[in-house]
GROMACS .gro file of N, CA and C in nm:
model
  495
    1UNK      N    1  -2.290  -1.033 -10.266
    1UNK     CA    2  -2.321  -0.874 -10.237
    1UNK      C    3  -2.462  -0.860 -10.238
    2UNK      N    4  -2.503  -0.904 -10.353
    2UNK     CA    5  -2.669  -0.934 -10.385
    2UNK      C    6  -2.735  -0.950 -10.287
    3UNK      N    7  -2.751  -1.094 -10.211
    3UNK     CA    8  -2.807  -1.144 -10.106
    3UNK      C    9  -2.787  -1.042  -9.961
    4UNK      N   10  -2.661  -0.988  -9.945
    4UNK     CA   11  -2.656  -0.926  -9.826
    4UNK      C   12  -2.730  -0.766  -9.860
    5UNK      N   13  -2.730  -0.747  -9.965
    5UNK     CA   14  -2.799  -0.609  -9.984
    5UNK      C   15  -2.968  -0.647  -9.971
    6UNK      N   16  -2.999  -0.753 -10.014
    6UNK     CA   17  -3.151  -0.801  -9.990
    6UNK      C   18  -3.185  -0.825  -9.874
    7UNK      N   19  -3.097  -0.889  -9.765
    7UNK     CA   20  -3.115  -0.915  -9.629
    7UNK      C   21  -3.108  -0.757  -9.600
    8UNK      N   22  -3.012  -0.685  -9.575
    8UNK     CA   23  -3.056  -0.528  -9.563
    8UNK      C   24  -3.149  -0.458  -9.579
    9UNK      N   25  -3.223  -0.474  -9.715
    9UNK     CA   26  -3.323  -0.389  -9.777
    9UNK      C   27  -3.451  -0.448  -9.660
   10UNK      N   28  -3.451  -0.598  -9.631
   10UNK     CA   29  -3.559  -0.669  -9.561
   10UNK      C   30  -3.559  -0.602  -9.441
   11UNK      N   31  -3.401  -0.614  -9.352
   11UNK     CA   32  -3.401  -0.552  -9.243
   11UNK      C   33  -3.455  -0.408  -9.213
   12UNK      N   34  -3.423  -0.302  -9.275
   12UNK     CA   35  -3.451  -0.180  -9.318
   12UNK      C   36  -3.614  -0.162  -9.334
   13UNK      N   37  -3.679  -0.267  -9.423
   13UNK     CA   38  -3.857  -0.222  -9.443
   13UNK      C   39  -3.895  -0.262  -9.276
   14UNK      N   40  -3.849  -0.359  -9.204
   14UNK     CA   41  -3.892  -0.398  -9.091
   14UNK      C   42  -3.849  -0.269  -8.979
   15UNK      N   43  -3.760  -0.235  -8.998
   15UNK     CA   44  -3.690  -0.160  -8.885
   15UNK      C   45  -3.769  -0.035  -8.896
   16UNK      N   46  -3.809   0.036  -8.989
   16UNK     CA   47  -3.883   0.159  -8.981
   16UNK      C   48  -4.040   0.163  -8.948
   17UNK      N   49  -4.023   0.180  -8.847
   17UNK     CA   50  -4.156   0.172  -8.779
   17UNK      C   51  -4.282   0.264  -8.852
   18UNK      N   52  -4.407   0.233  -8.822
   18UNK     CA   53  -4.505   0.293  -8.872
   18UNK      C   54  -4.594   0.388  -8.767
   19UNK      N   55  -4.517   0.418  -8.655
   19UNK     CA   56  -4.589   0.489  -8.580
   19UNK      C   57  -4.567   0.616  -8.585
   20UNK      N   58  -4.472   0.678  -8.685
   20UNK     CA   59  -4.489   0.799  -8.687
   20UNK      C   60  -4.574   0.869  -8.778
   21UNK      N   61  -4.577   1.019  -8.772
   21UNK     CA   62  -4.730   1.058  -8.895
   21UNK      C   63  -4.666   1.002  -9.002
   22UNK      N   64  -4.788   0.990  -9.095
   22UNK     CA   65  -4.779   0.921  -9.212
   22UNK      C   66  -4.704   0.994  -9.309
   23UNK      N   67  -4.696   1.100  -9.328
   23UNK     CA   68  -4.598   1.190  -9.407
   23UNK      C   69  -4.492   1.177  -9.373
   24UNK      N   70  -4.460   1.158  -9.250
   24UNK     CA   71  -4.297   1.168  -9.223
   24UNK      C   72  -4.249   1.005  -9.241
   25UNK      N   73  -4.332   0.926  -9.217
   25UNK     CA   74  -4.296   0.777  -9.235
   25UNK      C   75  -4.291   0.760  -9.380
   26UNK      N   76  -4.364   0.819  -9.480
   26UNK     CA   77  -4.348   0.796  -9.599
   26UNK      C   78  -4.233   0.889  -9.659
   27UNK      N   79  -4.194   0.990  -9.608
   27UNK     CA   80  -4.080   1.064  -9.620
   27UNK      C   81  -3.941   1.001  -9.610
   28UNK      N   82  -3.961   0.915  -9.476
   28UNK     CA   83  -3.822   0.846  -9.451
   28UNK      C   84  -3.824   0.720  -9.510
   29UNK      N   85  -3.942   0.641  -9.534
   29UNK     CA   86  -3.914   0.529  -9.595
   29UNK      C   87  -3.869   0.551  -9.780
   30UNK      N   88  -3.929   0.660  -9.831
   30UNK     CA   89  -3.902   0.684  -9.974
   30UNK      C   90  -3.764   0.704  -9.978
   31UNK      N   91  -3.680   0.782  -9.897
   31UNK     CA   92  -3.529   0.760  -9.955
   31UNK      C   93  -3.470   0.666  -9.881
   32UNK      N   94  -3.509   0.599  -9.752
   32UNK     CA   95  -3.410   0.499  -9.732
   32UNK      C   96  -3.438   0.352  -9.818
   33UNK      N   97  -3.542   0.334  -9.847
   33UNK     CA   98  -3.590   0.216  -9.946
   33UNK      C   99  -3.576   0.229 -10.078
   34UNK      N  100  -3.505   0.338 -10.134
   34UNK     CA  101  -3.482   0.372 -10.291
   34UNK      C  102  -3.383   0.277 -10.339
   35UNK      N  103  -3.316   0.191 -10.252
   35UNK     CA  104  -3.221   0.093 -10.342
   35UNK      C  105  -3.102   0.145 -10.317
   36UNK      N  106  -3.007   0.096 -10.395
   36UNK     CA  107  -2.855   0.119 -10.380
   36UNK      C  108  -2.790  -0.002 -10.352
   37UNK      N  109  -2.668  -0.017 -10.350
   37UNK     CA  110  -2.560  -0.137 -10.368
   37UNK      C  111  -2.583  -0.180 -10.199
   38UNK      N  112  -2.583  -0.082 -10.065
   38UNK     CA  113  -2.606  -0.115  -9.938
   38UNK      C  114  -2.434  -0.147  -9.906
   39UNK      N  115  -2.336  -0.113  -9.944
   39UNK     CA  116  -2.183  -0.119  -9.925
   39UNK      C  117  -2.146  -0.088  -9.781
   40UNK      N  118  -2.212   0.028  -9.693
   40UNK     CA  119  -2.168   0.051  -9.590
   40UNK      C  120  -2.242  -0.077  -9.526
   41UNK      N  121  -2.353  -0.119  -9.507
   41UNK     CA  122  -2.417  -0.210  -9.407
   41UNK      C  123  -2.345  -0.348  -9.448
   42UNK      N  124  -2.323  -0.392  -9.582
   42UNK     CA  125  -2.245  -0.473  -9.613
   42UNK      C  126  -2.064  -0.485  -9.563
   43UNK      N  127  -2.023  -0.385  -9.551
   43UNK     CA  128  -1.900  -0.383  -9.490
   43UNK      C  129  -1.906  -0.403  -9.325
   44UNK      N  130  -2.005  -0.328  -9.287
   44UNK     CA  131  -2.037  -0.357  -9.106
   44UNK      C  132  -2.032  -0.512  -9.117
   45UNK      N  133  -2.125  -0.539  -9.161
   45UNK     CA  134  -2.182  -0.710  -9.149
   45UNK      C  135  -2.039  -0.782  -9.148
   46UNK      N  136  -1.977  -0.781  -9.290
   46UNK     CA  137  -1.843  -0.816  -9.263
   46UNK      C  138  -1.738  -0.792  -9.188
   47UNK      N  139  -1.721  -0.720  -9.109
   47UNK     CA  140  -1.619  -0.654  -9.056
   47UNK      C  141  -1.678  -0.733  -8.919
   48UNK      N  142  -1.797  -0.729  -8.877
   48UNK     CA  143  -1.833  -0.799  -8.740
   48UNK      C  144  -1.793  -0.952  -8.762
   49UNK      N  145  -1.788  -1.010  -8.897
   49UNK     CA  146  -1.793  -1.136  -8.885
   49UNK      C  147  -1.668  -1.178  -8.901
   50UNK      N  148  -1.557  -1.075  -8.946
   50UNK     CA  149  -1.418  -1.091  -8.952
   50UNK      C  150  -1.332  -1.120  -8.826
   51UNK      N  151  -1.421  -1.026  -8.695
   51UNK     CA  152  -1.370  -1.053  -8.601
   51UNK      C  153  -1.433  -1.134  -8.475
   52UNK      N  154  -1.507  -1.224  -8.559
   52UNK     CA  155  -1.582  -1.334  -8.471
   52UNK      C  156  -1.720  -1.295  -8.429
   53UNK      N  157  -1.784  -1.185  -8.476
   53UNK     CA  158  -1.934  -1.161  -8.420
   53UNK      C  159  -1.998  -1.235  -8.533
   54UNK      N  160  -2.151  -1.207  -8.492
   54UNK     CA  161  -2.257  -1.259  -8.614
   54UNK      C  162  -2.307  -1.127  -8.702
   55UNK      N  163  -2.335  -1.158  -8.832
   55UNK     CA  164  -2.390  -1.049  -8.905
   55UNK      C  165  -2.544  -1.041  -8.842
   56UNK      N  166  -2.608  -1.102  -8.798
   56UNK     CA  167  -2.728  -1.106  -8.723
   56UNK      C  168  -2.715  -1.028  -8.612
   57UNK      N  169  -2.664  -1.015  -8.518
   57UNK     CA  170  -2.605  -0.918  -8.422
   57UNK      C  171  -2.578  -0.786  -8.472
   58UNK      N  172  -2.510  -0.792  -8.595
   58UNK     CA  173  -2.461  -0.664  -8.634
   58UNK      C  174  -2.567  -0.593  -8.711
   59UNK      N  175  -2.658  -0.677  -8.749
   59UNK     CA  176  -2.739  -0.604  -8.842
   59UNK      C  177  -2.841  -0.456  -8.825
   60UNK      N  178  -2.865  -0.455  -8.656
   60UNK     CA  179  -2.897  -0.316  -8.638
   60UNK      C  180  -2.817  -0.232  -8.641
   61UNK      N  181  -2.700  -0.239  -8.642
   61UNK     CA  182  -2.573  -0.123  -8.634
   61UNK      C  183  -2.540  -0.117  -8.814
   62UNK      N  184  -2.580  -0.194  -8.889
   62UNK     CA  185  -2.556  -0.180  -9.013
   62UNK      C  186  -2.671  -0.126  -9.047
   63UNK      N  187  -2.814  -0.130  -9.035
   63UNK     CA  188  -2.920  -0.079  -9.072
   63UNK      C  189  -2.895   0.070  -9.020
   64UNK      N  190  -2.860   0.117  -8.879
   64UNK     CA  191  -2.822   0.249  -8.832
   64UNK      C  192  -2.741   0.319  -8.907
   65UNK      N  193  -2.620   0.279  -8.981
   65UNK     CA  194  -2.542   0.328  -9.056
   65UNK      C  195  -2.615   0.390  -9.224
   66UNK      N  196  -2.706   0.282  -9.231
   66UNK     CA  197  -2.775   0.312  -9.356
   66UNK      C  198  -2.872   0.418  -9.310
   67UNK      N  199  -2.930   0.449  -9.234
   67UNK     CA  200  -3.022   0.548  -9.193
   67UNK      C  201  -2.963   0.673  -9.211
   68UNK      N  202  -2.826   0.672  -9.140
   68UNK     CA  203  -2.763   0.815  -9.112
   68UNK      C  204  -2.725   0.853  -9.244
   69UNK      N  205  -2.664   0.783  -9.337
   69UNK     CA  206  -2.588   0.809  -9.472
   69UNK      C  207  -2.738   0.855  -9.552
   70UNK      N  208  -2.851   0.783  -9.553
   70UNK     CA  209  -2.964   0.810  -9.612
   70UNK      C  210  -3.021   0.952  -9.522
   71UNK      N  211  -3.000   0.997  -9.417
   71UNK     CA  212  -3.056   1.122  -9.352
   71UNK      C  213  -2.935   1.226  -9.433
   72UNK      N  214  -2.804   1.192  -9.432
   72UNK     CA  215  -2.719   1.264  -9.476
   72UNK      C  216  -2.708   1.317  -9.626
   73UNK      N  217  -2.763   1.213  -9.740
   73UNK     CA  218  -2.838   1.253  -9.851
   73UNK      C  219  -2.935   1.320  -9.848
   74UNK      N  220  -3.059   1.293  -9.773
   74UNK     CA  221  -3.155   1.400  -9.772
   74UNK      C  222  -3.108   1.544  -9.759
   75UNK      N  223  -3.063   1.554  -9.635
   75UNK     CA  224  -3.021   1.690  -9.641
   75UNK      C  225  -2.909   1.757  -9.718
   76UNK      N  226  -2.809   1.689  -9.780
   76UNK     CA  227  -2.737   1.721  -9.887
   76UNK      C  228  -2.811   1.775 -10.004
   77UNK      N  229  -2.914   1.724 -10.019
   77UNK     CA  230  -3.012   1.761 -10.163
   77UNK      C  231  -3.089   1.885 -10.147
   78UNK      N  232  -3.067   1.929 -10.024
   78UNK     CA  233  -3.184   2.057  -9.988
   78UNK      C  234  -3.122   2.150 -10.061
   79UNK      N  235  -3.184   2.247 -10.111
   79UNK     CA  236  -3.176   2.375 -10.146
   79UNK      C  237  -3.030   2.471 -10.104
   80UNK      N  238  -3.066   2.472  -9.922
   80UNK     CA  239  -2.944   2.505  -9.880
   80UNK      C  240  -2.842   2.460  -9.883
   81UNK      N  241  -2.825   2.343  -9.938
   81UNK     CA  242  -2.698   2.229  -9.946
   81UNK      C  243  -2.679   2.243 -10.100
   82UNK      N  244  -2.700   2.159 -10.134
   82UNK     CA  245  -2.654   2.083 -10.307
   82UNK      C  246  -2.765   2.138 -10.401
   83UNK      N  247  -2.902   2.164 -10.353
   83UNK     CA  248  -3.000   2.194 -10.423
   83UNK      C  249  -3.022   2.063 -10.531
   84UNK      N  250  -2.998   1.974 -10.520
   84UNK     CA  251  -3.033   1.830 -10.622
   84UNK      C  252  -3.186   1.782 -10.644
   85UNK      N  253  -3.241   1.801 -10.734
   85UNK     CA  254  -3.363   1.745 -10.769
   85UNK      C  255  -3.385   1.618 -10.788
   86UNK      N  256  -3.282   1.523 -10.822
   86UNK     CA  257  -3.307   1.387 -10.853
   86UNK      C  258  -3.179   1.316 -10.778
   87UNK      N  259  -3.195   1.236 -10.729
   87UNK     CA  260  -3.123   1.083 -10.669
   87UNK      C  261  -3.140   0.976 -10.709
   88UNK      N  262  -3.045   0.858 -10.771
   88UNK     CA  263  -3.098   0.754 -10.803
   88UNK      C  264  -3.216   0.753 -10.936
   89UNK      N  265  -3.240   0.881 -11.001
   89UNK     CA  266  -3.340   0.869 -11.119
   89UNK      C  267  -3.459   0.912 -11.056
   90UNK      N  268  -3.466   0.934 -10.944
   90UNK     CA  269  -3.588   0.979 -10.866
   90UNK      C  270  -3.599   1.119 -10.822
   91UNK      N  271  -3.726   1.189 -10.806
   91UNK     CA  272  -3.694   1.308 -10.743
   91UNK      C  273  -3.643   1.312 -10.567
   92UNK      N  274  -3.595   1.392 -10.552
   92UNK     CA  275  -3.531   1.424 -10.423
   92UNK      C  276  -3.641   1.426 -10.315
   93UNK      N  277  -3.622   1.384 -10.214
   93UNK     CA  278  -3.689   1.385 -10.075
   93UNK      C  279  -3.797   1.519 -10.079
   94UNK      N  280  -3.703   1.629 -10.068
   94UNK     CA  281  -3.762   1.771 -10.057
   94UNK      C  282  -3.834   1.793 -10.189
   95UNK      N  283  -3.846   1.729 -10.287
   95UNK     CA  284  -3.916   1.762 -10.425
   95UNK      C  285  -4.064   1.683 -10.390
   96UNK      N  286  -4.034   1.595 -10.356
   96UNK     CA  287  -4.185   1.510 -10.323
   96UNK      C  288  -4.271   1.542 -10.187
   97UNK      N  289  -4.180   1.580 -10.084
   97UNK     CA  290  -4.260   1.599  -9.972
   97UNK      C  291  -4.233   1.746  -9.923
   98UNK      N  292  -4.151   1.819  -9.991
   98UNK     CA  293  -4.119   1.972  -9.939
   98UNK      C  294  -4.020   1.982  -9.847
   99UNK      N  295  -3.973   2.093  -9.851
   99UNK     CA  296  -3.822   2.110  -9.770
   99UNK      C  297  -3.855   2.119  -9.605
  100UNK      N  298  -3.960   2.154  -9.581
  100UNK     CA  299  -3.966   2.116  -9.421
  100UNK      C  300  -3.978   1.969  -9.409
  101UNK      N  301  -4.064   1.873  -9.487
  101UNK     CA  302  -4.078   1.734  -9.443
  101UNK      C  303  -3.969   1.666  -9.466
  102UNK      N  304  -3.878   1.707  -9.527
  102UNK     CA  305  -3.749   1.677  -9.562
  102UNK      C  306  -3.651   1.659  -9.455
  103UNK      N  307  -3.630   1.776  -9.417
  103UNK     CA  308  -3.562   1.788  -9.314
  103UNK      C  309  -3.616   1.723  -9.178
  104UNK      N  310  -3.753   1.721  -9.177
  104UNK     CA  311  -3.789   1.628  -9.032
  104UNK      C  312  -3.766   1.496  -9.090
  105UNK      N  313  -3.782   1.426  -9.184
  105UNK     CA  314  -3.757   1.288  -9.231
  105UNK      C  315  -3.598   1.269  -9.199
  106UNK      N  316  -3.537   1.366  -9.229
  106UNK     CA  317  -3.362   1.328  -9.213
  106UNK      C  318  -3.348   1.334  -9.081
  107UNK      N  319  -3.407   1.433  -8.989
  107UNK     CA  320  -3.377   1.453  -8.807
  107UNK      C  321  -3.444   1.321  -8.776
  108UNK      N  322  -3.559   1.300  -8.811
  108UNK     CA  323  -3.614   1.175  -8.765
  108UNK      C  324  -3.520   1.009  -8.780
  109UNK      N  325  -3.481   1.038  -8.904
  109UNK     CA  326  -3.418   0.928  -8.937
  109UNK      C  327  -3.263   0.898  -8.877
  110UNK      N  328  -3.225   1.034  -8.822
  110UNK     CA  329  -3.106   1.010  -8.755
  110UNK      C  330  -3.118   0.993  -8.627
  111UNK      N  331  -3.256   1.021  -8.543
  111UNK     CA  332  -3.270   1.004  -8.401
  111UNK      C  333  -3.269   0.849  -8.402
  112UNK      N  334  -3.387   0.790  -8.485
  112UNK     CA  335  -3.389   0.661  -8.511
  112UNK      C  336  -3.320   0.566  -8.499
  113UNK      N  337  -3.198   0.603  -8.589
  113UNK     CA  338  -3.065   0.525  -8.596
  113UNK      C  339  -3.018   0.476  -8.467
  114UNK      N  340  -3.003   0.584  -8.405
  114UNK     CA  341  -2.948   0.539  -8.240
  114UNK      C  342  -3.041   0.464  -8.145
  115UNK      N  343  -3.185   0.513  -8.177
  115UNK     CA  344  -3.274   0.435  -8.121
  115UNK      C  345  -3.278   0.272  -8.135
  116UNK      N  346  -3.266   0.266  -8.279
  116UNK     CA  347  -3.269   0.121  -8.326
  116UNK      C  348  -3.154   0.022  -8.290
  117UNK      N  349  -3.025   0.104  -8.269
  117UNK     CA  350  -2.902   0.003  -8.245
  117UNK      C  351  -2.930  -0.010  -8.096
  118UNK      N  352  -2.995   0.055  -7.996
  118UNK     CA  353  -2.994   0.034  -7.851
  118UNK      C  354  -3.130  -0.057  -7.847
  119UNK      N  355  -3.245  -0.084  -7.908
  119UNK     CA  356  -3.354  -0.132  -7.880
  119UNK      C  357  -3.324  -0.293  -7.963
  120UNK      N  358  -3.269  -0.253  -8.074
  120UNK     CA  359  -3.291  -0.385  -8.185
  120UNK      C  360  -3.166  -0.499  -8.133
  121UNK      N  361  -3.073  -0.419  -8.060
  121UNK     CA  362  -2.937  -0.509  -8.096
  121UNK      C  363  -2.959  -0.612  -7.978
  122UNK      N  364  -2.948  -0.751  -8.013
  122UNK     CA  365  -2.961  -0.836  -7.900
  122UNK      C  366  -2.834  -0.919  -7.905
  123UNK      N  367  -2.803  -1.000  -7.767
  123UNK     CA  368  -2.694  -1.113  -7.765
  123UNK      C  369  -2.522  -1.011  -7.752
  124UNK      N  370  -2.528  -0.874  -7.741
  124UNK     CA  371  -2.417  -0.792  -7.743
  124UNK      C  372  -2.403  -0.745  -7.644
  125UNK      N  373  -2.281  -0.766  -7.545
  125UNK     CA  374  -2.274  -0.678  -7.400
  125UNK      C  375  -2.297  -0.520  -7.433
  126UNK      N  376  -2.395  -0.474  -7.349
  126UNK     CA  377  -2.413  -0.342  -7.318
  126UNK      C  378  -2.324  -0.221  -7.334
  127UNK      N  379  -2.206  -0.280  -7.294
  127UNK     CA  380  -2.062  -0.189  -7.315
  127UNK      C  381  -2.026  -0.189  -7.437
  128UNK      N  382  -2.059  -0.273  -7.526
  128UNK     CA  383  -2.012  -0.296  -7.673
  128UNK      C  384  -2.120  -0.171  -7.752
  129UNK      N  385  -2.266  -0.233  -7.730
  129UNK     CA  386  -2.348  -0.154  -7.797
  129UNK      C  387  -2.323   0.023  -7.753
  130UNK      N  388  -2.301   0.040  -7.634
  130UNK     CA  389  -2.278   0.198  -7.590
  130UNK      C  390  -2.150   0.244  -7.703
  131UNK      N  391  -2.011   0.163  -7.690
  131UNK     CA  392  -1.906   0.203  -7.775
  131UNK      C  393  -1.966   0.222  -7.951
  132UNK      N  394  -2.052   0.160  -7.977
  132UNK     CA  395  -2.085   0.170  -8.128
  132UNK      C  396  -2.194   0.300  -8.102
  133UNK      N  397  -2.263   0.303  -8.039
  133UNK     CA  398  -2.368   0.414  -8.021
  133UNK      C  399  -2.254   0.567  -8.034
  134UNK      N  400  -2.142   0.546  -7.932
  134UNK     CA  401  -2.042   0.681  -7.928
  134UNK      C  402  -2.011   0.698  -8.045
  135UNK      N  403  -1.934   0.593  -8.129
  135UNK     CA  404  -1.846   0.582  -8.254
  135UNK      C  405  -1.941   0.661  -8.344
  136UNK      N  406  -2.054   0.596  -8.360
  136UNK     CA  407  -2.156   0.647  -8.441
  136UNK      C  408  -2.215   0.796  -8.434
  137UNK      N  409  -2.210   0.842  -8.302
  137UNK     CA  410  -2.253   0.994  -8.277
  137UNK      C  411  -2.109   1.084  -8.295
  138UNK      N  412  -1.990   1.001  -8.299
  138UNK     CA  413  -1.879   1.106  -8.352
  138UNK      C  414  -1.847   1.087  -8.475
  139UNK      N  415  -1.884   0.991  -8.589
  139UNK     CA  416  -1.857   0.987  -8.684
  139UNK      C  417  -1.988   1.057  -8.755
  140UNK      N  418  -2.079   1.080  -8.714
  140UNK     CA  419  -2.211   1.130  -8.772
  140UNK      C  420  -2.230   1.295  -8.737
  141UNK      N  421  -2.125   1.387  -8.645
  141UNK     CA  422  -2.139   1.483  -8.564
  141UNK      C  423  -2.024   1.534  -8.641
  142UNK      N  424  -2.001   1.689  -8.570
  142UNK     CA  425  -1.918   1.768  -8.595
  142UNK      C  426  -1.798   1.723  -8.631
  143UNK      N  427  -1.725   1.621  -8.580
  143UNK     CA  428  -1.595   1.542  -8.598
  143UNK      C  429  -1.600   1.444  -8.720
  144UNK      N  430  -1.712   1.448  -8.809
  144UNK     CA  431  -1.717   1.366  -8.902
  144UNK      C  432  -1.822   1.427  -9.014
  145UNK      N  433  -1.941   1.358  -9.003
  145UNK     CA  434  -2.024   1.395  -9.147
  145UNK      C  435  -2.064   1.543  -9.154
  146UNK      N  436  -2.125   1.564  -9.029
  146UNK     CA  437  -2.158   1.718  -9.037
  146UNK      C  438  -2.047   1.819  -9.031
  147UNK      N  439  -1.902   1.785  -9.002
  147UNK     CA  440  -1.803   1.882  -9.030
  147UNK      C  441  -1.764   1.865  -9.151
  148UNK      N  442  -1.776   1.774  -9.241
  148UNK     CA  443  -1.736   1.759  -9.374
  148UNK      C  444  -1.827   1.820  -9.429
  149UNK      N  445  -1.949   1.845  -9.412
  149UNK     CA  446  -2.041   1.918  -9.496
  149UNK      C  447  -2.013   2.051  -9.486
  150UNK      N  448  -1.979   2.101  -9.363
  150UNK     CA  449  -1.946   2.247  -9.311
  150UNK      C  450  -1.841   2.272  -9.400
  151UNK      N  451  -1.715   2.157  -9.439
  151UNK     CA  452  -1.612   2.210  -9.534
  151UNK      C  453  -1.664   2.194  -9.678
  152UNK      N  454  -1.766   2.111  -9.701
  152UNK     CA  455  -1.778   2.121  -9.838
  152UNK      C  456  -1.897   2.245  -9.883
  153UNK      N  457  -1.929   2.305  -9.766
  153UNK     CA  458  -1.996   2.425  -9.769
  153UNK      C  459  -1.951   2.523  -9.835
  154UNK      N  460  -1.820   2.555  -9.733
  154UNK     CA  461  -1.708   2.655  -9.708
  154UNK      C  462  -1.618   2.665  -9.835
  155UNK      N  463  -1.606   2.548  -9.909
  155UNK     CA  464  -1.535   2.542  -9.986
  155UNK      C  465  -1.589   2.575 -10.130
  156UNK      N  466  -1.698   2.579 -10.135
  156UNK     CA  467  -1.787   2.594 -10.225
  156UNK      C  468  -1.812   2.790 -10.233
  157UNK      N  469  -1.762   2.831 -10.154
  157UNK     CA  470  -1.782   2.972 -10.120
  157UNK      C  471  -1.932   3.005 -10.088
  158UNK      N  472  -1.994   2.922 -10.052
  158UNK     CA  473  -2.137   2.931 -10.015
  158UNK      C  474  -2.135   3.018  -9.869
  159UNK      N  475  -2.042   3.028  -9.818
  159UNK     CA  476  -2.039   3.060  -9.648
  159UNK      C  477  -1.880   3.096  -9.603
  160UNK      N  478  -1.860   3.209  -9.638
  160UNK     CA  479  -1.734   3.247  -9.546
  160UNK      C  480  -1.591   3.213  -9.676
  161UNK      N  481  -1.595   3.132  -9.746
  161UNK     CA  482  -1.493   3.116  -9.865
  161UNK      C  483  -1.387   2.987  -9.777
  162UNK      N  484  -1.429   2.925  -9.715
  162UNK     CA  485  -1.301   2.826  -9.703
  162UNK      C  486  -1.313   2.778  -9.555
  163UNK      N  487  -1.234   2.657  -9.558
  163UNK     CA  488  -1.213   2.587  -9.405
  163UNK      C  489  -1.124   2.679  -9.323
  164UNK      N  490  -1.175   2.706  -9.217
  164UNK     CA  491  -1.102   2.795  -9.121
  164UNK      C  492  -1.057   2.696  -9.003
  165UNK      N  493  -1.064   2.545  -9.009
  165UNK     CA  494  -1.037   2.482  -8.888
  165UNK      C  495  -0.904   2.494  -8.835
   0.00000   0.00000   0.00000
């Protein structure tokens, strides 16, 4: 697991481009490269290998999954959500870069996750890449991650007092 985490960290470091505005790039990298076990990418790579694929071909998707997860953490820490000041023993993104830049860093990371899959995936048929993009979009949108955040907010009584689904 440790060697997989190192490989994922190296791939994430290489994946985040320097082309974005400096503060935005710093904010993205601050949270994305903050460490962690990299369980989600490790599971993605292992699943690819279990069905006869290669970890190398799945690495862009594994990185994208971690980018989406990191975006969710950045947004979840915001004052409008859970209002956390620390994550993994470090000040949260909005405490370091401000709320506005944290929102933009999360938004940019979400968009870049999909761009990264489309641009960096090599040797995989286009229809499979498209299927991955569709599934990640579904899982990170209203039917998945965002919908779950709505349930979290409503169950805390911050807005309307409960799930109305």
